[in-house]
Amino acid sequence: MLKLKSLNNSATIGIIAPASPESKEFIDKKIDIFKKLGFKIKKGKHLYDSYGYLAGTDKDRADDLNSMFADKEVDAIVCLRGGYGSIRMVSYLDLKLIKSNPKPLCGYSDITLLLNYISKTCKFATFHGPMITSNFDDIMTKEYFLSVFTNKNSKIIYNLKDICGENYLVWNKQNFKGNIVGGNLSIICSTIGTPYEIDFKNNILLIEDVNESPYTVDRMLSQLISCGKIQKLCGIIIGYFTDCTNKDTDFSIDDIIKQKLLPLNIPIIQYLPIGHDYPNITIPIGSAFEFLSDDDLLIQKKIIFK
C-alpha cells in the first residue's frame, strides 16, 4: 500500500460533492463549521451544482474529484454528503492520475463505492468517516477524525472498551486479521458483479445502513451469503443500522444478524459506532488490521501515514 501524507494544522482540505446536492446556503453553513477544525479549505468547481437528484453531471462530479487529487495544494479530500450518484461518475475517474497523487479521501454511505474502488485499484487507504454535512460538534466523531488524519509514523489502535464502553458485542470470538473493506450494505450489494465489487477474500467486512426494513437487510445479507461472498471473510464489523425498524414485523436487525451471520462461525464485532449516527468514528478502508480478542483491540498492521 502507498503511504499517505498525514495532515497538520496548515493542511488544505478539498471539498467535493460526488453524489447528491445541497443548497448553497446549507453548504456554506456546514463549511463554516468545518473550518473550526483549523484546516484551510478548497471548494470543488462544481460543489454547488444541482442536476436533478445529483450534484451536477456525472463528468463534472468526477472532474472535481480528479482535480482535487491533481491539485498539489490539496492535502486531503472530504466529501460533502452521500445520497446517490457515485456509481454514475466512477467511470470518469482518472485512476492513473489518482494513483500518482495519493491523498486521504473521506466519506461514507454512497461514497462507499469510491472508497473501496479507489483503495483497491490505486493501492492506498481511503477513509470511512464523517463528511462536511456531519455533526462535528460530537466530540468522539471530531476526535477520531483529527487523530486518524494527523497520525504520523504510528499504528492506529481501536480499543473497543474505550470507544464503546460496555455497548458492544463480539460473536464467535477469536483473533482475526485482514484488510478492512465495505461500508454501506446497500452499496456493497449493488456493486456485486460489477467492476466496482469489493474484495471479500480473507478481508474484514464493515457494514452499516440507514432507513432499511429488517427484511431488506435480511435480503441483502442473504444475497451476499447465497453468492458465496461472506463465507470468504475472516471477520465482520457491524456499525449502525439507523432507523432500520418496521413496526409490522417481529424481527429486529439483531434477530437478522443472529439468524444469518452467527451460524457462519465468522468472528463478528457488533455495535462499533460507524455510519449514520453519532459518534461516527473514522476507520481506514483497504488497510490491514488485526483483532486481538483477549484485549478487544483492533490494531493496524502496517503504518499508512508518513
PDB file of C-alpha atoms in Angstrom:
ATOM      1  CA  MET A   1       0.000   0.000   0.000  1.00  0.00           C
ATOM      2  CA  LEU A   2       1.188   3.517  -0.810  1.00  0.00           C
ATOM      3  CA  LYS A   3       1.773   5.719   2.225  1.00  0.00           C
ATOM      4  CA  LEU A   4      -0.203   8.932   2.659  1.00  0.00           C
ATOM      5  CA  LYS A   5       0.945  12.274   3.992  1.00  0.00           C
ATOM      6  CA  SER A   6      -0.533  12.981   7.405  1.00  0.00           C
ATOM      7  CA  LEU A   7      -2.244  16.320   7.985  1.00  0.00           C
ATOM      8  CA  ASN A   8      -1.021  19.244  10.048  1.00  0.00           C
ATOM      9  CA  ASN A   9      -2.651  22.500  11.132  1.00  0.00           C
ATOM     10  CA  SER A  10      -1.842  24.193   7.824  1.00  0.00           C
ATOM     11  CA  ALA A  11      -3.327  21.412   5.670  1.00  0.00           C
ATOM     12  CA  THR A  12      -5.830  22.199   2.929  1.00  0.00           C
ATOM     13  CA  ILE A  13      -8.964  20.066   2.618  1.00  0.00           C
ATOM     14  CA  GLY A  14     -10.620  19.785  -0.777  1.00  0.00           C
ATOM     15  CA  ILE A  15     -14.427  19.585  -0.662  1.00  0.00           C
ATOM     16  CA  ILE A  16     -16.394  17.854  -3.422  1.00  0.00           C
ATOM     17  CA  ALA A  17     -19.930  16.531  -3.967  1.00  0.00           C
ATOM     18  CA  PRO A  18     -19.718  13.160  -5.768  1.00  0.00           C
ATOM     19  CA  ALA A  19     -23.340  12.189  -5.124  1.00  0.00           C
ATOM     20  CA  SER A  20     -26.423  14.223  -4.086  1.00  0.00           C
ATOM     21  CA  PRO A  21     -26.697  18.039  -3.928  1.00  0.00           C
ATOM     22  CA  GLU A  22     -27.394  20.530  -1.165  1.00  0.00           C
ATOM     23  CA  SER A  23     -28.383  24.181  -1.231  1.00  0.00           C
ATOM     24  CA  LYS A  24     -25.616  26.784  -1.324  1.00  0.00           C
ATOM     25  CA  GLU A  25     -26.812  28.245   1.969  1.00  0.00           C
ATOM     26  CA  PHE A  26     -26.625  24.856   3.708  1.00  0.00           C
ATOM     27  CA  ILE A  27     -23.225  24.016   2.196  1.00  0.00           C
ATOM     28  CA  ASP A  28     -21.720  27.339   3.282  1.00  0.00           C
ATOM     29  CA  LYS A  29     -23.122  26.923   6.790  1.00  0.00           C
ATOM     30  CA  LYS A  30     -21.564  23.470   7.111  1.00  0.00           C
ATOM     31  CA  ILE A  31     -18.232  24.620   5.678  1.00  0.00           C
ATOM     32  CA  ASP A  32     -18.093  27.430   8.244  1.00  0.00           C
ATOM     33  CA  ILE A  33     -18.499  24.827  10.994  1.00  0.00           C
ATOM     34  CA  PHE A  34     -15.892  22.540   9.421  1.00  0.00           C
ATOM     35  CA  LYS A  35     -13.397  25.422   9.264  1.00  0.00           C
ATOM     36  CA  LYS A  36     -13.380  25.482  13.075  1.00  0.00           C
ATOM     37  CA  LEU A  37     -11.277  22.301  12.952  1.00  0.00           C
ATOM     38  CA  GLY A  38      -8.460  24.591  11.817  1.00  0.00           C
ATOM     39  CA  PHE A  39      -7.887  23.443   8.250  1.00  0.00           C
ATOM     40  CA  LYS A  40      -7.865  25.551   5.119  1.00  0.00           C
ATOM     41  CA  ILE A  41     -10.470  24.540   2.567  1.00  0.00           C
ATOM     42  CA  LYS A  42     -10.720  24.485  -1.210  1.00  0.00           C
ATOM     43  CA  LYS A  43     -14.076  24.049  -2.904  1.00  0.00           C
ATOM     44  CA  GLY A  44     -14.637  21.902  -5.957  1.00  0.00           C
ATOM     45  CA  LYS A  45     -15.619  23.822  -9.073  1.00  0.00           C
ATOM     46  CA  HIS A  46     -18.986  22.044  -9.182  1.00  0.00           C
ATOM     47  CA  LEU A  47     -19.667  21.874  -5.441  1.00  0.00           C
ATOM     48  CA  TYR A  48     -22.839  23.949  -5.711  1.00  0.00           C
ATOM     49  CA  ASP A  49     -24.157  22.305  -8.892  1.00  0.00           C
ATOM     50  CA  SER A  50     -27.543  20.600  -8.999  1.00  0.00           C
ATOM     51  CA  TYR A  51     -28.694  18.251 -11.744  1.00  0.00           C
ATOM     52  CA  GLY A  52     -31.917  16.518 -10.742  1.00  0.00           C
ATOM     53  CA  TYR A  53     -31.074  14.390  -7.702  1.00  0.00           C
ATOM     54  CA  LEU A  54     -27.359  14.725  -8.462  1.00  0.00           C
ATOM     55  CA  ALA A  55     -24.786  17.375  -7.554  1.00  0.00           C
ATOM     56  CA  GLY A  56     -24.008  18.123 -11.191  1.00  0.00           C
ATOM     57  CA  THR A  57     -23.436  15.966 -14.238  1.00  0.00           C
ATOM     58  CA  ASP A  58     -21.551  12.698 -13.875  1.00  0.00           C
ATOM     59  CA  LYS A  59     -18.489  14.004 -15.689  1.00  0.00           C
ATOM     60  CA  ASP A  60     -18.403  17.280 -13.739  1.00  0.00           C
ATOM     61  CA  ARG A  61     -18.567  15.474 -10.397  1.00  0.00           C
ATOM     62  CA  ALA A  62     -15.765  13.152 -11.473  1.00  0.00           C
ATOM     63  CA  ASP A  63     -13.733  16.086 -12.773  1.00  0.00           C
ATOM     64  CA  ASP A  64     -13.914  17.694  -9.332  1.00  0.00           C
ATOM     65  CA  LEU A  65     -12.529  14.546  -7.718  1.00  0.00           C
ATOM     66  CA  ASN A  66      -9.793  14.178 -10.340  1.00  0.00           C
ATOM     67  CA  SER A  67      -8.867  17.839  -9.928  1.00  0.00           C
ATOM     68  CA  MET A  68      -8.561  17.572  -6.154  1.00  0.00           C
ATOM     69  CA  PHE A  69      -6.172  14.639  -6.459  1.00  0.00           C
ATOM     70  CA  ALA A  70      -4.133  16.529  -9.076  1.00  0.00           C
ATOM     71  CA  ASP A  71      -4.033  19.774  -7.065  1.00  0.00           C
ATOM     72  CA  LYS A  72      -0.719  19.999  -5.175  1.00  0.00           C
ATOM     73  CA  GLU A  73      -2.237  22.500  -2.731  1.00  0.00           C
ATOM     74  CA  VAL A  74      -4.849  19.978  -1.562  1.00  0.00           C
ATOM     75  CA  ASP A  75      -3.715  17.580   1.181  1.00  0.00           C
ATOM     76  CA  ALA A  76      -6.915  15.574   1.688  1.00  0.00           C
ATOM     77  CA  ILE A  77     -10.427  15.322   0.256  1.00  0.00           C
ATOM     78  CA  VAL A  78     -13.657  15.229   2.277  1.00  0.00           C
ATOM     79  CA  CYS A  79     -16.971  14.614   0.530  1.00  0.00           C
ATOM     80  CA  LEU A  80     -19.924  16.924   1.099  1.00  0.00           C
ATOM     81  CA  ARG A  81     -22.505  14.167   1.622  1.00  0.00           C
ATOM     82  CA  GLY A  82     -23.730  10.844   0.299  1.00  0.00           C
ATOM     83  CA  GLY A  83     -27.191  10.198  -1.099  1.00  0.00           C
ATOM     84  CA  TYR A  84     -26.823   8.760  -4.587  1.00  0.00           C
ATOM     85  CA  GLY A  85     -24.611   9.202  -7.618  1.00  0.00           C
ATOM     86  CA  SER A  86     -21.123   7.797  -7.031  1.00  0.00           C
ATOM     87  CA  ILE A  87     -21.641   4.811  -9.315  1.00  0.00           C
ATOM     88  CA  ARG A  88     -22.687   7.121 -12.161  1.00  0.00           C
ATOM     89  CA  MET A  89     -19.460   9.122 -12.137  1.00  0.00           C
ATOM     90  CA  VAL A  90     -16.851   6.495 -11.244  1.00  0.00           C
ATOM     91  CA  SER A  91     -16.176   5.513 -14.888  1.00  0.00           C
ATOM     92  CA  TYR A  92     -14.908   9.076 -15.492  1.00  0.00           C
ATOM     93  CA  LEU A  93     -12.201   8.849 -12.825  1.00  0.00           C
ATOM     94  CA  ASP A  94      -8.588   9.162 -13.944  1.00  0.00           C
ATOM     95  CA  LEU A  95      -7.155   6.254 -11.942  1.00  0.00           C
ATOM     96  CA  LYS A  96      -3.611   6.785 -13.215  1.00  0.00           C
ATOM     97  CA  LEU A  97      -3.703  10.394 -12.018  1.00  0.00           C
ATOM     98  CA  ILE A  98      -5.211   9.409  -8.664  1.00  0.00           C
ATOM     99  CA  LYS A  99      -2.639   6.683  -8.037  1.00  0.00           C
ATOM    100  CA  SER A 100       0.160   9.115  -8.858  1.00  0.00           C
ATOM    101  CA  ASN A 101      -1.168  11.605  -6.285  1.00  0.00           C
ATOM    102  CA  PRO A 102      -2.250   9.550  -3.252  1.00  0.00           C
ATOM    103  CA  LYS A 103      -4.019  11.514  -0.530  1.00  0.00           C
ATOM    104  CA  PRO A 104      -6.745  10.794   2.047  1.00  0.00           C
ATOM    105  CA  LEU A 105     -10.334  10.615   0.773  1.00  0.00           C
ATOM    106  CA  CYS A 106     -13.083  10.555   3.405  1.00  0.00           C
ATOM    107  CA  GLY A 107     -16.820   9.857   3.337  1.00  0.00           C
ATOM    108  CA  TYR A 108     -19.402   7.138   3.896  1.00  0.00           C
ATOM    109  CA  SER A 109     -22.854   5.996   2.762  1.00  0.00           C
ATOM    110  CA  ASP A 110     -22.993   6.312  -1.066  1.00  0.00           C
ATOM    111  CA  ILE A 111     -19.274   7.193  -1.009  1.00  0.00           C
ATOM    112  CA  THR A 112     -18.639   3.541  -0.035  1.00  0.00           C
ATOM    113  CA  LEU A 113     -18.214   2.727  -3.725  1.00  0.00           C
ATOM    114  CA  LEU A 114     -15.489   5.341  -4.240  1.00  0.00           C
ATOM    115  CA  LEU A 115     -13.650   4.422  -1.040  1.00  0.00           C
ATOM    116  CA  ASN A 116     -13.374   0.751  -1.919  1.00  0.00           C
ATOM    117  CA  TYR A 117     -12.776   1.102  -5.651  1.00  0.00           C
ATOM    118  CA  ILE A 118     -10.042   3.735  -5.292  1.00  0.00           C
ATOM    119  CA  SER A 119      -8.350   1.868  -2.446  1.00  0.00           C
ATOM    120  CA  LYS A 120      -8.439  -1.413  -4.377  1.00  0.00           C
ATOM    121  CA  THR A 121      -7.236  -0.054  -7.721  1.00  0.00           C
ATOM    122  CA  CYS A 122      -4.877   2.710  -6.595  1.00  0.00           C
ATOM    123  CA  LYS A 123      -3.345   0.863  -3.630  1.00  0.00           C
ATOM    124  CA  PHE A 124      -3.730   3.380  -0.820  1.00  0.00           C
ATOM    125  CA  ALA A 125      -6.079   3.652   2.138  1.00  0.00           C
ATOM    126  CA  THR A 126      -9.290   5.663   1.978  1.00  0.00           C
ATOM    127  CA  PHE A 127     -11.403   6.578   4.994  1.00  0.00           C
ATOM    128  CA  HIS A 128     -14.898   5.684   6.130  1.00  0.00           C
ATOM    129  CA  GLY A 129     -15.757   8.669   8.266  1.00  0.00           C
ATOM    130  CA  PRO A 130     -17.688  11.942   8.645  1.00  0.00           C
ATOM    131  CA  MET A 131     -18.412  14.310   5.790  1.00  0.00           C
ATOM    132  CA  ILE A 132     -18.902  18.068   5.583  1.00  0.00           C
ATOM    133  CA  THR A 133     -22.609  17.756   6.465  1.00  0.00           C
ATOM    134  CA  SER A 134     -21.791  15.611   9.525  1.00  0.00           C
ATOM    135  CA  ASN A 135     -22.004  16.824  13.114  1.00  0.00           C
ATOM    136  CA  PHE A 136     -18.501  17.777  14.178  1.00  0.00           C
ATOM    137  CA  ASP A 137     -19.852  19.018  17.488  1.00  0.00           C
ATOM    138  CA  ASP A 138     -19.950  15.366  18.509  1.00  0.00           C
ATOM    139  CA  ILE A 139     -16.743  15.013  20.499  1.00  0.00           C
ATOM    140  CA  MET A 140     -15.763  11.453  19.601  1.00  0.00           C
ATOM    141  CA  THR A 141     -16.564  11.990  15.916  1.00  0.00           C
ATOM    142  CA  LYS A 142     -14.296  15.038  15.842  1.00  0.00           C
ATOM    143  CA  GLU A 143     -11.539  13.456  17.932  1.00  0.00           C
ATOM    144  CA  TYR A 144     -11.236  10.329  15.791  1.00  0.00           C
ATOM    145  CA  PHE A 145     -11.372  12.327  12.564  1.00  0.00           C
ATOM    146  CA  LEU A 146      -8.495  14.531  13.730  1.00  0.00           C
ATOM    147  CA  SER A 147      -6.448  11.799  15.425  1.00  0.00           C
ATOM    148  CA  VAL A 148      -6.595   9.451  12.422  1.00  0.00           C
ATOM    149  CA  PHE A 149      -5.607  12.081   9.849  1.00  0.00           C
ATOM    150  CA  THR A 150      -2.864  13.668  11.943  1.00  0.00           C
ATOM    151  CA  ASN A 151      -1.398  10.270  12.842  1.00  0.00           C
ATOM    152  CA  LYS A 152       2.229  10.090  11.765  1.00  0.00           C
ATOM    153  CA  ASN A 153       4.599   7.132  11.828  1.00  0.00           C
ATOM    154  CA  SER A 154       2.450   5.135  14.229  1.00  0.00           C
ATOM    155  CA  LYS A 155      -0.225   2.469  14.049  1.00  0.00           C
ATOM    156  CA  ILE A 156      -3.897   3.228  14.605  1.00  0.00           C
ATOM    157  CA  ILE A 157      -5.428   1.306  17.510  1.00  0.00           C
ATOM    158  CA  TYR A 158      -9.167   0.981  18.195  1.00  0.00           C
ATOM    159  CA  ASN A 159      -9.827  -0.091  21.790  1.00  0.00           C
ATOM    160  CA  LEU A 160     -13.426  -1.312  21.828  1.00  0.00           C
ATOM    161  CA  LYS A 161     -13.721  -0.775  25.576  1.00  0.00           C
ATOM    162  CA  ASP A 162     -12.659   2.869  25.267  1.00  0.00           C
ATOM    163  CA  ILE A 163     -14.820   3.549  22.225  1.00  0.00           C
ATOM    164  CA  CYS A 164     -17.966   1.663  23.188  1.00  0.00           C
ATOM    165  CA  GLY A 165     -17.808   1.176  26.938  1.00  0.00           C
ATOM    166  CA  GLU A 166     -19.977  -1.884  27.527  1.00  0.00           C
ATOM    167  CA  ASN A 167     -22.112  -1.206  24.441  1.00  0.00           C
ATOM    168  CA  TYR A 168     -20.649  -3.732  22.033  1.00  0.00           C
ATOM    169  CA  LEU A 169     -20.710  -7.454  21.386  1.00  0.00           C
ATOM    170  CA  VAL A 170     -18.173  -9.884  19.960  1.00  0.00           C
ATOM    171  CA  TRP A 171     -19.615 -13.047  18.451  1.00  0.00           C
ATOM    172  CA  ASN A 172     -17.660 -16.208  17.526  1.00  0.00           C
ATOM    173  CA  LYS A 173     -14.794 -14.607  19.399  1.00  0.00           C
ATOM    174  CA  GLN A 174     -11.301 -15.305  18.118  1.00  0.00           C
ATOM    175  CA  ASN A 175      -8.322 -13.431  16.711  1.00  0.00           C
ATOM    176  CA  PHE A 176      -8.529 -12.455  13.047  1.00  0.00           C
ATOM    177  CA  LYS A 177      -6.670 -10.262  10.580  1.00  0.00           C
ATOM    178  CA  GLY A 178      -7.231  -8.834   7.115  1.00  0.00           C
ATOM    179  CA  ASN A 179      -7.840  -5.628   5.183  1.00  0.00           C
ATOM    180  CA  ILE A 180     -10.926  -3.642   6.155  1.00  0.00           C
ATOM    181  CA  VAL A 181     -13.368  -3.267   3.249  1.00  0.00           C
ATOM    182  CA  GLY A 182     -17.010  -2.292   2.831  1.00  0.00           C
ATOM    183  CA  GLY A 183     -19.216   0.337   4.408  1.00  0.00           C
ATOM    184  CA  ASN A 184     -22.832   0.826   3.396  1.00  0.00           C
ATOM    185  CA  LEU A 185     -24.520  -2.559   2.933  1.00  0.00           C
ATOM    186  CA  SER A 186     -26.875  -1.378   0.171  1.00  0.00           C
ATOM    187  CA  ILE A 187     -23.961  -0.046  -1.881  1.00  0.00           C
ATOM    188  CA  ILE A 188     -21.904  -3.195  -1.301  1.00  0.00           C
ATOM    189  CA  CYS A 189     -24.735  -5.355  -2.649  1.00  0.00           C
ATOM    190  CA  SER A 190     -25.405  -3.045  -5.606  1.00  0.00           C
ATOM    191  CA  THR A 191     -21.828  -3.485  -6.850  1.00  0.00           C
ATOM    192  CA  ILE A 192     -21.815  -7.306  -6.896  1.00  0.00           C
ATOM    193  CA  GLY A 193     -21.000  -8.442 -10.430  1.00  0.00           C
ATOM    194  CA  THR A 194     -19.690  -5.007 -11.463  1.00  0.00           C
ATOM    195  CA  PRO A 195     -16.087  -3.787 -11.859  1.00  0.00           C
ATOM    196  CA  TYR A 196     -16.570  -1.966  -8.534  1.00  0.00           C
ATOM    197  CA  GLU A 197     -17.279  -5.065  -6.433  1.00  0.00           C
ATOM    198  CA  ILE A 198     -15.234  -5.177  -3.234  1.00  0.00           C
ATOM    199  CA  ASP A 199     -12.729  -7.924  -2.483  1.00  0.00           C
ATOM    200  CA  PHE A 200     -14.120 -10.230   0.216  1.00  0.00           C
ATOM    201  CA  LYS A 201     -11.431 -12.919   0.323  1.00  0.00           C
ATOM    202  CA  ASN A 202      -9.635 -13.039   3.707  1.00  0.00           C
ATOM    203  CA  ASN A 203     -10.767  -9.492   4.479  1.00  0.00           C
ATOM    204  CA  ILE A 204     -12.745  -7.794   7.267  1.00  0.00           C
ATOM    205  CA  LEU A 205     -16.144  -6.542   6.114  1.00  0.00           C
ATOM    206  CA  LEU A 206     -17.567  -3.332   7.582  1.00  0.00           C
ATOM    207  CA  ILE A 207     -21.342  -2.972   7.188  1.00  0.00           C
ATOM    208  CA  GLU A 208     -23.831  -0.261   8.173  1.00  0.00           C
ATOM    209  CA  ASP A 209     -27.052   1.160   6.736  1.00  0.00           C
ATOM    210  CA  VAL A 210     -29.973   3.530   7.260  1.00  0.00           C
ATOM    211  CA  ASN A 211     -33.736   3.523   6.656  1.00  0.00           C
ATOM    212  CA  GLU A 212     -33.934  -0.115   5.612  1.00  0.00           C
ATOM    213  CA  SER A 213     -36.590  -2.520   6.906  1.00  0.00           C
ATOM    214  CA  PRO A 214     -35.316  -5.696   8.602  1.00  0.00           C
ATOM    215  CA  TYR A 215     -36.491  -7.777   5.647  1.00  0.00           C
ATOM    216  CA  THR A 216     -34.385  -5.746   3.211  1.00  0.00           C
ATOM    217  CA  VAL A 217     -31.306  -6.186   5.422  1.00  0.00           C
ATOM    218  CA  ASP A 218     -32.177  -9.901   5.523  1.00  0.00           C
ATOM    219  CA  ARG A 219     -32.413  -9.907   1.723  1.00  0.00           C
ATOM    220  CA  MET A 220     -29.063  -8.150   1.273  1.00  0.00           C
ATOM    221  CA  LEU A 221     -27.229 -10.442   3.685  1.00  0.00           C
ATOM    222  CA  SER A 222     -28.920 -13.449   2.057  1.00  0.00           C
ATOM    223  CA  GLN A 223     -27.651 -12.235  -1.315  1.00  0.00           C
ATOM    224  CA  LEU A 224     -24.065 -11.999  -0.063  1.00  0.00           C
ATOM    225  CA  ILE A 225     -24.317 -15.437   1.520  1.00  0.00           C
ATOM    226  CA  SER A 226     -26.033 -17.057  -1.476  1.00  0.00           C
ATOM    227  CA  CYS A 227     -23.339 -15.868  -3.883  1.00  0.00           C
ATOM    228  CA  GLY A 228     -20.598 -17.093  -1.549  1.00  0.00           C
ATOM    229  CA  LYS A 229     -19.134 -13.696  -0.675  1.00  0.00           C
ATOM    230  CA  ILE A 230     -19.482 -13.509   3.119  1.00  0.00           C
ATOM    231  CA  GLN A 231     -18.069 -17.006   3.589  1.00  0.00           C
ATOM    232  CA  LYS A 232     -14.725 -15.738   2.233  1.00  0.00           C
ATOM    233  CA  LEU A 233     -14.329 -13.202   5.059  1.00  0.00           C
ATOM    234  CA  CYS A 234     -12.086 -13.503   8.098  1.00  0.00           C
ATOM    235  CA  GLY A 235     -14.201 -11.097  10.175  1.00  0.00           C
ATOM    236  CA  ILE A 236     -17.182  -8.736  10.167  1.00  0.00           C
ATOM    237  CA  ILE A 237     -17.594  -5.318  11.814  1.00  0.00           C
ATOM    238  CA  ILE A 238     -21.178  -4.135  12.237  1.00  0.00           C
ATOM    239  CA  GLY A 239     -21.850  -0.426  12.666  1.00  0.00           C
ATOM    240  CA  TYR A 240     -25.141   1.433  12.969  1.00  0.00           C
ATOM    241  CA  PHE A 241     -28.318   0.226  11.306  1.00  0.00           C
ATOM    242  CA  THR A 242     -30.091   3.513  11.873  1.00  0.00           C
ATOM    243  CA  ASP A 243     -33.900   3.584  11.668  1.00  0.00           C
ATOM    244  CA  CYS A 244     -33.864   0.046  10.294  1.00  0.00           C
ATOM    245  CA  THR A 245     -37.084  -0.951  12.018  1.00  0.00           C
ATOM    246  CA  ASN A 246     -40.590  -1.933  10.983  1.00  0.00           C
ATOM    247  CA  LYS A 247     -43.496  -1.915  13.420  1.00  0.00           C
ATOM    248  CA  ASP A 248     -45.231  -4.615  11.364  1.00  0.00           C
ATOM    249  CA  THR A 249     -42.523  -7.265  11.868  1.00  0.00           C
ATOM    250  CA  ASP A 250     -41.367  -9.297  14.844  1.00  0.00           C
ATOM    251  CA  PHE A 251     -37.787  -9.427  13.555  1.00  0.00           C
ATOM    252  CA  SER A 252     -35.212  -6.816  14.533  1.00  0.00           C
ATOM    253  CA  ILE A 253     -31.803  -6.212  12.960  1.00  0.00           C
ATOM    254  CA  ASP A 254     -30.279  -8.124  15.872  1.00  0.00           C
ATOM    255  CA  ASP A 255     -32.532 -11.072  15.036  1.00  0.00           C
ATOM    256  CA  ILE A 256     -31.424 -10.975  11.393  1.00  0.00           C
ATOM    257  CA  ILE A 257     -27.735 -10.891  12.377  1.00  0.00           C
ATOM    258  CA  LYS A 258     -28.193 -13.861  14.714  1.00  0.00           C
ATOM    259  CA  GLN A 259     -30.121 -15.816  12.084  1.00  0.00           C
ATOM    260  CA  LYS A 260     -27.937 -15.075   9.060  1.00  0.00           C
ATOM    261  CA  LEU A 261     -24.406 -14.321  10.272  1.00  0.00           C
ATOM    262  CA  LEU A 262     -23.727 -16.138  13.548  1.00  0.00           C
ATOM    263  CA  PRO A 263     -24.111 -19.642  12.062  1.00  0.00           C
ATOM    264  CA  LEU A 264     -21.275 -18.906   9.614  1.00  0.00           C
ATOM    265  CA  ASN A 265     -18.809 -19.034  12.551  1.00  0.00           C
ATOM    266  CA  ILE A 266     -17.070 -15.878  11.360  1.00  0.00           C
ATOM    267  CA  PRO A 267     -15.936 -13.573  14.199  1.00  0.00           C
ATOM    268  CA  ILE A 268     -18.187 -10.510  14.433  1.00  0.00           C
ATOM    269  CA  ILE A 269     -17.780  -7.178  16.219  1.00  0.00           C
ATOM    270  CA  GLN A 270     -21.212  -5.590  16.676  1.00  0.00           C
ATOM    271  CA  TYR A 271     -22.144  -2.018  17.621  1.00  0.00           C
ATOM    272  CA  LEU A 272     -18.928  -0.225  16.646  1.00  0.00           C
ATOM    273  CA  PRO A 273     -20.037   3.436  16.262  1.00  0.00           C
ATOM    274  CA  ILE A 274     -19.696   3.778  12.499  1.00  0.00           C
ATOM    275  CA  GLY A 275     -22.248   5.042   9.969  1.00  0.00           C
ATOM    276  CA  HIS A 276     -25.468   7.055  10.044  1.00  0.00           C
ATOM    277  CA  ASP A 277     -25.458   8.145  13.699  1.00  0.00           C
ATOM    278  CA  TYR A 278     -23.114   9.580  16.309  1.00  0.00           C
ATOM    279  CA  PRO A 279     -20.415   9.114  17.255  1.00  0.00           C
ATOM    280  CA  ASN A 280     -19.206   8.245  13.764  1.00  0.00           C
ATOM    281  CA  ILE A 281     -15.568   7.260  14.096  1.00  0.00           C
ATOM    282  CA  THR A 282     -13.114   7.309  11.191  1.00  0.00           C
ATOM    283  CA  ILE A 283     -11.659   3.988  10.035  1.00  0.00           C
ATOM    284  CA  PRO A 284      -9.339   3.305   7.062  1.00  0.00           C
ATOM    285  CA  ILE A 285     -10.619   1.217   4.152  1.00  0.00           C
ATOM    286  CA  GLY A 286      -8.054  -1.044   2.490  1.00  0.00           C
ATOM    287  CA  SER A 287      -5.705  -1.005   5.487  1.00  0.00           C
ATOM    288  CA  ALA A 288      -4.596  -4.226   7.197  1.00  0.00           C
ATOM    289  CA  PHE A 289      -5.836  -4.756  10.758  1.00  0.00           C
ATOM    290  CA  GLU A 290      -5.677  -7.485  13.375  1.00  0.00           C
ATOM    291  CA  PHE A 291      -8.257  -8.088  16.102  1.00  0.00           C
ATOM    292  CA  LEU A 292      -6.841  -9.290  19.427  1.00  0.00           C
ATOM    293  CA  SER A 293      -9.790 -10.987  21.067  1.00  0.00           C
ATOM    294  CA  ASP A 294      -8.327 -11.217  24.579  1.00  0.00           C
ATOM    295  CA  ASP A 295      -7.983  -7.422  24.803  1.00  0.00           C
ATOM    296  CA  ASP A 296     -10.733  -6.371  22.348  1.00  0.00           C
ATOM    297  CA  LEU A 297      -8.224  -4.329  20.351  1.00  0.00           C
ATOM    298  CA  LEU A 298      -8.378  -3.662  16.603  1.00  0.00           C
ATOM    299  CA  ILE A 299      -4.785  -2.824  15.661  1.00  0.00           C
ATOM    300  CA  GLN A 300      -3.393  -1.604  12.372  1.00  0.00           C
ATOM    301  CA  LYS A 301      -0.788  -3.999  10.980  1.00  0.00           C
ATOM    302  CA  LYS A 302       1.062  -1.526   8.757  1.00  0.00           C
ATOM    303  CA  ILE A 303       1.573   2.225   9.068  1.00  0.00           C
ATOM    304  CA  ILE A 304      -0.292   4.110   6.327  1.00  0.00           C
ATOM    305  CA  PHE A 305       0.878   7.666   7.039  1.00  0.00           C
ATOM    306  CA  LYS A 306       4.312   9.177   6.653  1.00  0.00           C
TER     307      LYS A 306
END
